[in-house]
Coordinates of C-alpha atoms and ligand atoms in Angstrom, one line a residue:
X30 CA -25.2 -12.5 -29.2
X31 CA -21.5 -12.3 -28.5
X32 CA -20.4 -15.0 -26.1
X33 CA -19.7 -13.9 -22.5
X34 CA -16.3 -14.8 -20.9
X35 CA -15.4 -14.3 -17.3
X36 CA -11.8 -13.4 -16.2
X37 CA -11.0 -13.7 -12.6
X38 CA -8.7 -11.3 -10.6
X39 CA -8.7 -9.2 -7.5
X40 CA -11.2 -6.4 -7.4
X41 CA -10.3 -2.8 -6.3
X42 CA -13.2 -0.5 -5.6
X43 CA -16.9 -1.1 -5.2
X44 CA -18.6 0.2 -8.4
X45 CA -19.1 -1.9 -11.5
X46 CA -18.5 -0.2 -14.9
X47 CA -18.8 -1.2 -18.6
X48 CA -16.8 0.2 -21.5
X49 CA -14.6 -0.5 -24.4
X50 CA -11.1 -2.1 -24.0
X51 CA -8.1 0.0 -24.8
X52 CA -4.8 -1.8 -24.5
X53 CA -1.9 0.2 -23.0
X54 CA 1.0 -0.3 -25.3
X55 CA 3.5 -2.8 -24.0
X56 CA 7.0 -1.6 -23.1
X57 CA 9.9 -2.2 -25.3
X58 CA 12.7 -4.3 -23.9
X59 CA 15.7 -2.4 -22.6
X60 CA 18.7 -2.2 -25.1
X61 CA 21.5 -4.8 -24.8
X62 CA 24.7 -3.8 -23.0
X63 CA 27.1 -2.0 -25.4
X64 CA 30.4 -0.2 -25.2
X65 CA 30.5 3.4 -26.4
X66 CA 31.6 4.4 -29.8
X67 CA 31.4 8.1 -29.0
X68 CA 33.6 8.3 -25.9
X69 CA 32.9 8.9 -22.2
X70 CA 32.4 12.7 -22.5
X71 CA 29.5 12.3 -24.9
X72 CA 27.9 9.5 -22.9
X73 CA 28.2 11.4 -19.6
X74 CA 26.7 14.5 -21.2
X75 CA 23.8 12.4 -22.6
X76 CA 23.2 11.0 -19.1
X77 CA 23.2 14.4 -17.5
X78 CA 20.7 15.7 -20.0
X79 CA 18.4 12.7 -19.7
X80 CA 18.4 13.1 -15.9
X81 CA 17.7 16.8 -16.1
X82 CA 14.9 16.1 -18.6
X83 CA 13.3 13.5 -16.3
X84 CA 13.5 15.8 -13.3
X85 CA 11.6 18.4 -15.3
X86 CA 9.0 15.8 -16.4
X87 CA 8.5 14.7 -12.7
X88 CA 8.2 18.3 -11.6
X89 CA 5.5 18.9 -14.2
X90 CA 3.7 15.6 -13.4
X91 CA 3.8 16.3 -9.6
X92 CA 2.3 19.7 -10.2
X93 CA -0.4 18.3 -12.4
X94 CA -1.2 15.4 -10.0
X95 CA -4.4 16.3 -8.2
X96 CA -4.5 12.9 -6.4
X97 CA -2.5 12.8 -3.2
X98 CA -1.4 9.1 -3.3
X99 CA -0.2 9.5 -6.9
X100 CA 1.7 12.7 -6.0
X101 CA 3.5 11.0 -3.1
X102 CA 4.6 8.0 -5.4
X103 CA 5.8 10.5 -8.0
X104 CA 7.7 12.5 -5.4
X105 CA 9.4 9.3 -4.1
X106 CA 10.4 8.4 -7.7
X107 CA 11.6 11.9 -8.5
X108 CA 13.8 11.8 -5.4
X109 CA 15.4 8.5 -6.7
X110 CA 15.9 10.0 -10.1
X111 CA 17.7 13.1 -8.6
X112 CA 19.9 11.0 -6.3
X113 CA 23.5 12.2 -7.1
X114 CA 24.9 8.7 -6.0
X115 CA 23.0 7.1 -8.8
X116 CA 24.2 9.6 -11.4
X117 CA 27.8 9.3 -10.2
X118 CA 27.7 5.5 -10.4
X119 CA 26.3 5.6 -14.0
X120 CA 28.9 8.2 -15.0
X121 CA 31.7 6.0 -13.6
X122 CA 30.5 3.1 -15.9
X123 CA 30.5 5.5 -18.9
X124 CA 34.1 6.5 -18.0
X125 CA 34.9 2.8 -18.0
X126 CA 33.7 2.7 -21.7
X127 CA 30.0 1.8 -21.5
X128 CA 27.4 3.8 -23.5
X129 CA 24.9 5.8 -21.4
X130 CA 22.0 3.3 -21.5
X131 CA 24.4 0.5 -20.4
X132 CA 26.0 2.7 -17.7
X133 CA 22.6 3.5 -16.3
X134 CA 21.5 -0.1 -16.2
X135 CA 24.7 -1.2 -14.5
X136 CA 24.4 1.6 -12.0
X137 CA 20.8 0.7 -11.3
X138 CA 21.8 -2.9 -10.6
X139 CA 24.4 -1.7 -8.1
X140 CA 22.0 0.8 -6.6
X141 CA 19.4 -1.9 -6.0
X142 CA 21.9 -4.1 -4.2
X143 CA 23.1 -1.1 -2.1
X144 CA 19.5 -0.6 -1.0
X145 CA 19.1 -4.3 -0.4
X146 CA 22.1 -4.0 1.9
X147 CA 20.3 -1.2 3.7
X148 CA 17.3 -3.3 4.4
X149 CA 16.5 -6.1 2.0
X150 CA 14.0 -6.4 -0.8
X151 CA 12.0 -3.3 -1.3
X152 CA 9.0 -4.3 -3.2
X153 CA 7.4 -1.4 -5.0
X154 CA 10.6 0.5 -4.8
X155 CA 12.1 -1.9 -7.3
X156 CA 9.3 -0.9 -9.6
X157 CA 10.1 2.7 -9.0
X158 CA 13.8 2.2 -10.0
X159 CA 12.8 0.2 -13.1
X160 CA 10.5 3.0 -14.1
X161 CA 13.3 5.6 -13.8
X162 CA 15.7 3.5 -16.0
X163 CA 12.9 3.0 -18.5
X164 CA 12.0 6.7 -18.8
X165 CA 15.7 7.8 -19.0
X166 CA 16.5 5.2 -21.7
X167 CA 13.3 6.1 -23.6
X168 CA 14.4 9.8 -23.7
X169 CA 18.0 8.8 -24.8
X170 CA 16.5 6.8 -27.7
X171 CA 14.4 9.8 -28.7
X172 CA 11.0 8.2 -28.1
X173 CA 7.9 9.9 -26.8
X174 CA 7.0 9.2 -23.2
X175 CA 3.2 9.8 -23.5
X176 CA 0.5 7.3 -24.4
X177 CA -2.2 9.3 -26.2
X178 CA -5.7 8.7 -24.9
X179 CA -8.8 9.4 -27.0
X180 CA -10.5 12.7 -26.0
X181 CA -14.0 11.3 -26.1
X182 CA -15.6 8.0 -25.1
X183 CA -15.2 5.7 -22.1
X184 CA -12.5 3.1 -21.9
X185 CA -11.2 0.3 -19.7
X186 CA -7.4 0.4 -19.8
X187 CA -5.9 -3.1 -20.1
X188 CA -2.2 -3.5 -19.4
X189 CA 0.4 -6.0 -18.1
X190 CA 0.9 -3.5 -15.2
X191 CA 0.8 0.2 -14.9
X192 CA 3.3 2.6 -13.3
X193 CA 2.3 5.8 -11.5
X194 CA 3.7 7.8 -14.5
X195 CA 1.3 5.8 -16.7
X196 CA -1.7 6.6 -14.5
X197 CA -1.0 10.3 -14.5
X198 CA -1.9 10.3 -18.1
X199 CA -5.4 9.1 -17.3
X200 CA -8.2 11.5 -18.1
X201 CA -11.9 11.2 -17.5
X202 CA -12.2 8.8 -20.5
X203 CA -10.6 6.1 -18.3
X204 CA -13.4 4.5 -16.3
X205 CA -11.8 1.2 -15.4
X206 CA -8.6 -0.7 -15.3
X207 CA -7.6 -4.3 -15.8
X208 CA -4.0 -5.4 -15.2
X209 CA -2.4 -8.8 -15.5
X210 CA 0.2 -8.0 -12.8
X211 CA -0.2 -6.2 -9.5
X212 CA -1.8 -7.3 -6.3
X213 CA -4.0 -6.0 -3.6
X214 CA -1.3 -3.6 -2.3
X215 CA 0.5 -2.7 -5.6
X216 CA 0.8 0.8 -6.9
X217 CA -1.9 0.2 -9.5
X218 CA -4.4 -0.8 -6.7
X219 CA -3.4 2.1 -4.5
X220 CA -3.8 4.7 -7.2
X221 CA -7.0 3.3 -8.6
X222 CA -8.5 3.1 -5.1
X223 CA -7.5 6.6 -4.4
X224 CA -8.8 8.0 -7.7
X225 CA -12.1 6.0 -7.5
X226 CA -11.3 4.0 -10.7
X227 CA -12.7 0.4 -10.4
X228 CA -10.0 -2.1 -11.3
X229 CA -9.3 -5.8 -11.5
X230 CA -5.6 -6.5 -10.7
X231 CA -3.7 -9.8 -10.9
X232 CA -6.1 -10.8 -13.7
X233 CA -4.2 -13.7 -15.3
X234 CA -6.5 -13.8 -18.3
X235 CA -6.0 -10.1 -19.2
X236 CA -4.2 -11.1 -22.4
X237 CA -7.6 -12.2 -23.8
X238 CA -8.9 -8.7 -23.9
X239 CA -8.5 -6.9 -27.2
X240 CA -9.2 -3.4 -28.4
X241 CA -12.8 -2.5 -29.0
X242 CA -14.2 -5.4 -27.1
X243 CA -16.9 -4.4 -24.5
X244 CA -16.0 -5.5 -21.0
X245 CA -17.6 -5.1 -17.6
X246 CA -15.2 -4.5 -14.6
X247 CA -17.0 -5.7 -11.5
X248 CA -14.7 -5.2 -8.5
X249 CA -17.2 -6.7 -6.1
X250 CA -17.1 -10.0 -7.9
X251 CA -13.4 -9.5 -8.7
X252 CA -14.2 -10.2 -12.4
X253 CA -13.7 -8.7 -15.8
X254 CA -16.6 -9.9 -18.0
X255 CA -16.0 -9.9 -21.7
X256 CA -19.3 -8.9 -23.5
X257 CA -20.9 -8.6 -20.0
X258 CA -23.9 -6.3 -19.3
X259 CA -24.2 -3.9 -16.4
X260 CA -27.9 -4.7 -16.2
X261 CA -26.9 -8.1 -14.9
X262 CA -25.0 -6.5 -12.0
X263 CA -26.8 -4.7 -9.2
X264 CA -24.4 -1.7 -9.1
X265 CA -26.0 0.1 -6.1
X266 CA -26.9 -3.0 -4.3
X267 CA -26.5 -1.5 -0.8
X268 CA -28.5 1.7 -1.4
X269 CA -31.8 0.0 -0.4
X270 CA -30.5 -0.7 3.1
X271 CA -31.5 1.8 5.8
X272 CA -28.9 4.1 7.2
X273 CA -28.6 3.4 10.9
X274 CA -27.2 6.9 11.6
X275 CA -23.6 5.8 12.1
X276 CA -21.2 3.0 11.5
X277 CA -21.7 -0.3 13.4
X278 CA -18.0 -0.3 14.5
X279 CA -15.5 2.6 14.8
X280 CA -14.0 3.6 11.4
X281 CA -10.6 5.2 11.8
X282 CA -8.0 6.2 9.1
X283 CA -4.6 5.1 8.1
X284 CA -2.1 8.0 7.8
X285 CA 1.4 8.3 6.5
X286 CA 1.9 12.0 6.0
X287 CA 0.6 15.5 7.0
X288 CA -1.4 15.6 3.8
X289 CA -3.1 12.3 4.7
X290 CA -3.8 13.5 8.2
X291 CA -5.4 16.7 6.8
X292 CA -7.5 14.7 4.3
X293 CA -9.1 12.5 7.1
X294 CA -9.8 15.3 9.5
X295 CA -13.4 14.1 9.8
X296 CA -12.5 10.5 10.5
X297 CA -13.1 9.0 13.9
X298 CA -9.4 8.9 14.9
X299 CA -6.3 7.4 13.3
X300 CA -5.9 3.6 13.6
X301 CA -2.4 3.5 12.1
X302 CA 0.1 6.3 11.7
X303 CA 3.0 4.7 9.8
X304 CA 6.1 6.6 11.1
X305 CA 8.7 4.8 8.9
X306 CA 7.3 6.6 5.8
X307 CA 8.8 9.8 7.1
X308 CA 12.4 8.4 7.0
X309 CA 12.5 6.3 3.8
X310 CA 14.9 8.8 2.1
X311 CA 16.9 9.7 5.2
X312 CA 20.6 8.8 5.0
X313 CA 21.3 9.8 8.6
X314 CA 19.1 9.3 11.6
X315 CA 16.9 12.2 12.6
X316 CA 17.5 13.7 16.1
X317 CA 14.9 13.3 18.8
X318 CA 13.9 17.0 18.3
X319 CA 13.5 16.5 14.5
X320 CA 11.3 13.5 15.1
X321 CA 9.2 15.4 17.7
X322 CA 8.6 18.3 15.2
X323 CA 7.5 15.8 12.4
X324 CA 5.1 14.0 14.7
X325 CA 3.7 17.2 16.1
X326 CA 2.9 18.5 12.6
X327 CA 1.0 15.3 11.6
X328 CA -0.9 15.2 15.0
X329 CA -1.9 18.8 14.6
X330 CA -3.1 18.3 11.0
X331 CA -5.2 15.2 11.7
X332 CA -8.5 14.3 13.3
X333 CA -9.4 14.5 17.0
X334 CA -9.9 11.4 19.0
X335 CA -7.9 8.3 19.4
X336 CA -4.6 8.4 17.5
X337 CA -2.5 5.2 17.3
X338 CA 1.1 5.9 16.3
X339 CA 3.0 2.9 15.2
X340 CA 6.7 2.8 16.0
X341 CA 9.2 2.3 13.2
X342 CA 8.3 -0.6 10.9
X343 CA 11.5 -0.6 8.9
X344 CA 13.2 -3.4 7.0
X345 CA 12.2 -5.7 4.1
X346 CA 10.0 -3.6 1.7
X347 CA 10.6 -0.5 3.7
X348 CA 14.4 -0.1 3.8
X349 CA 15.9 2.7 5.9
X350 CA 19.5 3.4 5.1
X351 CA 20.7 4.8 8.5
X352 CA 19.6 1.7 10.5
X353 CA 22.5 -0.4 9.1
X354 CA 20.4 -3.6 8.9
X355 CA 22.9 -5.2 6.4
X356 CA 22.2 -7.7 3.6
X357 CA 19.7 -10.5 4.3
X358 CA 18.8 -13.4 2.1
X359 CA 15.1 -13.3 3.2
X360 CA 14.5 -9.8 4.5
X361 CA 10.8 -10.3 5.1
X362 CA 11.8 -13.0 7.5
X363 CA 14.7 -11.1 8.9
X364 CA 15.3 -8.0 11.0
X365 CA 12.3 -5.9 10.5
X366 CA 9.6 -4.1 12.6
X367 CA 10.1 -4.3 16.3
X368 CA 13.2 -6.5 15.8
X369 CA 15.1 -3.4 14.6
X370 CA 14.9 -2.0 18.2
X371 CA 17.8 -4.3 19.1
X372 CA 20.1 -3.0 16.5
X373 CA 19.1 0.7 16.7
X374 CA 18.3 1.1 20.4
X375 CA 18.9 4.9 20.3
X376 CA 16.4 5.5 17.6
X377 CA 13.9 3.2 19.4
X378 CA 14.2 5.2 22.6
X379 CA 14.3 8.5 20.9
X380 CA 11.2 7.7 18.9
X381 CA 9.1 6.7 21.9
X382 CA 10.0 9.9 23.8
X383 CA 9.6 12.1 20.6
X384 CA 6.1 10.7 20.1
X385 CA 5.1 11.4 23.7
X386 CA 6.6 14.9 23.7
X387 CA 4.8 15.7 20.3
X388 CA 1.5 14.3 21.7
X389 CA 1.8 16.5 24.9
X390 CA 2.7 19.6 22.9
X391 CA -0.3 19.2 20.5
X392 CA -2.6 18.4 23.4
X393 CA -1.4 21.6 25.2
X394 CA -2.8 23.6 22.2
X395 CA -6.3 22.4 23.2
X396 CA -6.6 19.7 20.5
X397 CA -8.6 16.7 21.7
X398 CA -6.4 13.8 21.0
X399 CA -5.5 10.7 22.9
X400 CA -2.2 9.3 21.6
X401 CA -1.2 5.7 22.0
X402 CA 1.7 3.7 20.6
X403 CA 1.8 0.2 19.1
X404 CA 4.7 -2.0 17.9
X405 CA 4.8 -3.7 14.5
X406 CA 5.8 -7.3 13.8
X407 CA 5.4 -8.8 17.3
X408 CA 5.9 -12.6 17.4
X409 CA 6.1 -13.5 21.1
X410 CA 4.6 -12.5 24.4
X411 CA 8.1 -11.6 25.6
X412 CA 8.5 -9.1 22.8
X413 CA 5.1 -7.5 23.7
X414 CA 6.2 -7.3 27.4
X415 CA 9.4 -5.5 26.5
X416 CA 7.7 -3.1 24.2
X417 CA 4.9 -2.4 26.8
X418 CA 7.5 -1.8 29.5
X419 CA 9.5 0.6 27.3
X420 CA 6.4 2.5 26.1
X421 CA 5.0 2.9 29.6
X422 CA 8.4 4.1 30.8
X423 CA 8.2 6.8 28.1
X424 CA 4.9 7.9 29.6
X425 CA 2.3 6.1 27.5
X426 CA -0.8 4.7 29.3
X427 CA -2.3 3.0 26.3
X428 CA 0.0 0.6 24.6
X429 CA -0.7 -1.9 21.8
X430 CA 0.9 -4.3 19.4
X431 CA 0.2 -5.3 15.8
X432 CA -1.0 -8.8 15.0
X433 CA 0.9 -9.7 11.8
X434 CA 2.8 -12.8 12.6
X435 CA 0.8 -16.1 12.9
X436 CA 2.7 -17.2 16.0
X437 CA 1.3 -14.4 18.2
X438 CA -2.3 -15.4 17.3
X439 CA -1.8 -18.6 19.2
X440 CA -1.0 -16.9 22.5
X441 CA -3.4 -14.0 22.7
X442 CA -4.8 -15.1 26.1
X443 CA -1.3 -14.5 27.5
X444 CA -1.3 -10.9 26.4
X445 CA -4.0 -10.1 29.1
X446 CA -2.6 -7.4 31.4
X447 CA 0.4 -6.8 29.0
X448 CA -1.1 -4.7 26.2
X449 CA -4.3 -2.5 26.1
X450 CA -5.2 -3.1 22.5
X451 CA -4.2 -5.0 19.3
X452 CA -4.4 -4.1 15.6
X453 CA -4.3 -6.7 12.9
X454 CA -2.1 -6.0 9.9
X455 CA -3.7 -8.2 7.3
X456 CA -1.1 -7.3 4.7
X457 CA 1.7 -9.0 6.6
X458 CA -0.6 -11.6 8.3
X459 CA -1.6 -12.8 4.8
X460 CA 2.0 -12.8 3.6
X461 CA 3.2 -15.0 6.5
X462 CA 0.0 -17.2 6.7
X463 CA 0.1 -18.1 3.0
X464 CA 3.9 -18.0 2.5
X465 CA 3.3 -15.5 -0.3
X466 CA 5.5 -12.5 -0.8
X467 CA 3.3 -9.4 -0.5
X468 CA 5.1 -7.6 -3.3
X469 CA 5.2 -10.6 -5.8
X470 CA 2.3 -10.3 -8.2
X471 CA 2.8 -13.9 -9.2
X472 CA 1.3 -15.0 -5.9
X473 CA -1.3 -12.2 -5.5
X474 CA -4.3 -14.6 -5.6
X475 CA -3.1 -16.0 -2.2
X476 CA -3.1 -12.5 -0.8
X477 CA -6.7 -11.9 -1.6
X478 CA -8.0 -10.8 1.8
X479 CA -11.2 -12.8 1.3
X480 CA -9.3 -16.1 1.5
X481 CA -11.2 -18.4 3.9
X482 CA -8.1 -19.1 6.0
X483 CA -7.6 -15.4 6.6
X484 CA -11.2 -15.0 7.6
X485 CA -10.9 -18.0 10.0
X486 CA -7.8 -16.5 11.7
X487 CA -9.5 -13.1 12.0
X488 CA -12.4 -14.9 13.7
X489 CA -10.2 -16.7 16.1
X490 CA -8.2 -13.6 17.0
X491 CA -11.5 -11.7 17.7
X492 CA -12.8 -14.6 19.9
X493 CA -9.5 -14.9 21.9
X494 CA -9.2 -11.1 22.2
X495 CA -12.7 -10.8 23.6
X496 CA -12.0 -13.6 26.1
X497 CA -8.8 -11.8 27.2
X498 CA -10.7 -8.4 27.4
X499 CA -8.4 -6.8 24.8
X500 CA -9.9 -4.6 22.1
X501 CA -8.9 -5.6 18.6
X502 CA -9.0 -3.6 15.3
X503 CA -7.9 -4.2 11.7
X504 CA -5.6 -1.7 10.0
X505 CA -4.4 -3.7 6.9
X506 CA -5.6 -2.9 3.4
X507 CA -8.4 -5.5 3.8
X508 CA -10.2 -3.0 6.1
X509 CA -10.5 -0.6 3.1
X510 CA -13.0 -3.0 1.4
X511 CA -16.4 -1.9 2.7
X512 CA -18.0 -5.4 2.4
X513 CA -15.1 -7.0 4.1
X514 CA -15.2 -4.4 6.9
X515 CA -18.8 -5.5 7.5
X516 CA -17.7 -9.2 7.7
X517 CA -15.0 -8.2 10.2
X518 CA -17.6 -6.5 12.4
X519 CA -19.6 -9.7 12.2
X520 CA -16.6 -11.8 13.2
X521 CA -16.2 -9.7 16.4
X522 CA -13.6 -7.1 15.3
X523 CA -14.1 -3.9 17.3
X524 CA -12.8 -1.3 14.8
X525 CA -11.3 -0.8 11.4
X526 CA -8.8 1.6 10.1
X527 CA -9.0 2.2 6.3
X528 CA -6.9 4.1 3.8
X529 CA -7.7 7.8 3.6
X530 CA -9.6 7.4 0.3
X531 CA -11.7 4.5 1.6
X532 CA -12.9 5.9 4.9
X533 CA -16.1 7.3 3.5
X534 CA -17.2 4.2 1.6
X535 CA -16.4 1.9 4.6
X536 CA -18.3 4.2 7.0
X537 CA -21.2 4.3 4.5
X538 CA -21.7 0.5 4.3
X539 CA -21.0 0.0 8.0
X540 CA -23.8 2.5 8.7
X541 CA -26.3 0.4 6.7
X542 CA -25.9 -2.8 8.6
X543 CA -26.8 -3.8 12.2
X544 CA -25.1 -6.4 14.2
X545 CA -27.5 -9.2 13.0
X546 CA -26.8 -8.4 9.3
X547 CA -23.0 -8.2 9.9
X548 CA -23.1 -11.6 11.7
X549 CA -25.0 -13.2 8.9
X550 CA -22.6 -11.8 6.3
X551 CA -19.7 -13.1 8.4
X552 CA -21.3 -16.5 8.8
X553 CA -21.9 -16.8 5.0
X554 CA -18.4 -15.8 4.2
X555 CA -16.9 -18.2 6.7
X556 CA -18.8 -21.1 5.1
X557 CA -17.2 -20.5 1.7
X558 CA -14.2 -22.5 0.4
X559 CA -12.7 -19.9 -1.9
X560 CA -12.0 -16.1 -1.7
X561 CA -14.4 -15.6 -4.6
X562 CA -17.3 -17.5 -2.9
X563 CA -16.6 -15.8 0.4
X564 CA -17.1 -12.4 -1.1
X565 CA -20.2 -13.3 -3.1
X566 CA -21.8 -15.2 -0.1
X567 CA -21.3 -12.1 2.1
X568 CA -22.9 -9.9 -0.4
X569 CA -25.8 -12.3 -1.0
X570 CA -26.4 -12.5 2.8
X571 CA -26.8 -8.7 2.9
X572 CA -29.1 -8.8 -0.1
X573 CA -31.2 -11.5 1.5
X574 CA -31.3 -10.0 5.0
Ligands
PEP621 C1 -0.1 -4.7 7.6 O1 0.9 -5.5 7.5 O2 -1.3 -5.0 7.3 C2 0.1 -3.3 8.0 C3 -0.9 -2.5 8.2 O3 1.4 -2.9 8.0 P1 2.2 -2.4 6.7 O4 1.4 -2.6 5.5 O5 2.7 -1.0 7.0 O6 3.4 -3.4 6.8
MG622 MG1 2.8 -4.8 8.3

C-alpha cells in the first residue's frame, strides 16, 4: 500500500474530496529590463495592442463568469487594465527608450507607489496589478494564456497560488484545490468558497504533490492527505444531527454590492454592508446625493430585517484615492477606518446623512428594514462616543462599533450606554492580535481563525458584552466557517454574519445544534493548544454529543 502523508494548511469549505493531482503550470519569470531596438513608435503600438487584447479577454471572461465573486474580481482587474494613466505612464517609458515589456513593468512600479500614496499597502490589489502585467507581457511574447484542462476525470489543482483569471478556466473536472500561498482571506479562498470547491490554502508542503498522485482534500481537518482514502473521513458527519427548525443564533449576510444584496434576499438581515467597496475606483468624492442613490439601491435589493451599514473603512488594503491619506510606512497601523473621519470630515458627515436618507426612502416604499450604522476600527471609548454622537445627530437610533483592535476589547464595560451593539471583525482582530499582516501569505498560519488565542479573546468579548448588556456579533470571514460559527454561539456570541455564499451552510449547521451542543463544542475548542486541535476537538464534541 502506498504510504500516506499529511500536509497541513488552512481549509476552505466543508466537504472532503479525493482525486488525482494536476499541477498548474508555474509562471515564467518576467523578462529582464531592456532598451528598445525597434524605436518608441513600435513599442507604443505593441503596448496599445496588448492592452486592447487584454480588455477583450477580460470582457469575454466577465461574460463567461457565472460566479459573482469571481466576476467582481475580474471587473476590478479589468478597470485597472483599462486605466489610461497606466497606459500613458508605460508609453512615456517607451518614449524614453525602453521596450514595451520594460516600459510596462516600470509604469506598474510607479502605479503601485501612486496607489500606496493614496492609501498604503493594498493587499490583493498588488496581486491584481501583477496579474495584469503578467498577462500583457505574455501576449507580447506570443504565448498562450490558457492552461488546458482535461475534459474528463476529476482533479485536484495544485499551484503556488492561483489568480482569478486562472480560476475562470476551471471546469467541472476541478473538484479541489491546494495552494502553497494564499491565506484565509486571499482571492483563491474567496473564489473557492464562492464556487463550492474545497481547498487547502497556505499549504507549505504543496511542493510534494506530483501529477497523478491521489490526494484527499479535507477542509474540515485543514489537510491534504497524499494517498488518503475518503472512507477514513466522515464526509457528511453532521447529517445525523436533528434539525431544530432554525439556527441557534441569528445568521446574517455580508454584502458589498447590489448583486450580493440580491443573492442573500432570504438571509436574516445584513450584518455588514461594506460601503468602501463602492468607491475603490473613484478618483473624486461622490456627492451626498450620489451616495444616497447607491445605498438606496443596495437596501432595496437586499433582505428585510436588521441591516447594519458600516461607514467607510478606507485605508491600508482598501485605498481610496480621493481621501488624500498620503504615504504611510505602516498603513495597516495608520490612518484607516474611523480615523479617516478626521482628515475627510465632509465625506464622513455626508455619508452618515446619505445612509439615513437612503434608509428612510427605502422604508417609505414599504420595505421592512431597520437600518443601523457601525464604525470600523474603533480603538478607544472616546472614539466610540464621538461616532455614536455623530450617528445619533444624523438620526440613527441604533448605533454600533466594530471590535477589530485588541485595545477596545479591554474596555468593553465602559461602552455601556455608549453603543447599542458591537460586531467583531475577526480578519483585522487576528491581524492585530498576532502581529500578522492579513494579506501576507507567509504568515497565514497565524491568521487561522481557529487559533486558541483568537477563541479566547472571542470568549472574553462575549462575556464582557453580556455583562454590559450590549449585543455582540461576528462579521469577519471566520463566521463563514459553519463549525466555527457553532463554537462562537457556544462562546456566547449573539449573531454571525457570513459571506453571501456561506450563509446557507452556516445556517444549516447552526440549525442542527442546541445550546448544550454548542457549549460543549466551544469548551472542547477552548481546551486545545493549536488551531488544528481546536477544530478537530470541536467536531469531535459534536460527534460525541
Ligand atoms: C474584519 O476585519 O473582520 C472585517 C469584517 O472587516 P474588513 O474585512 O472589511 O476589514
Ligand atoms: Mg476590518
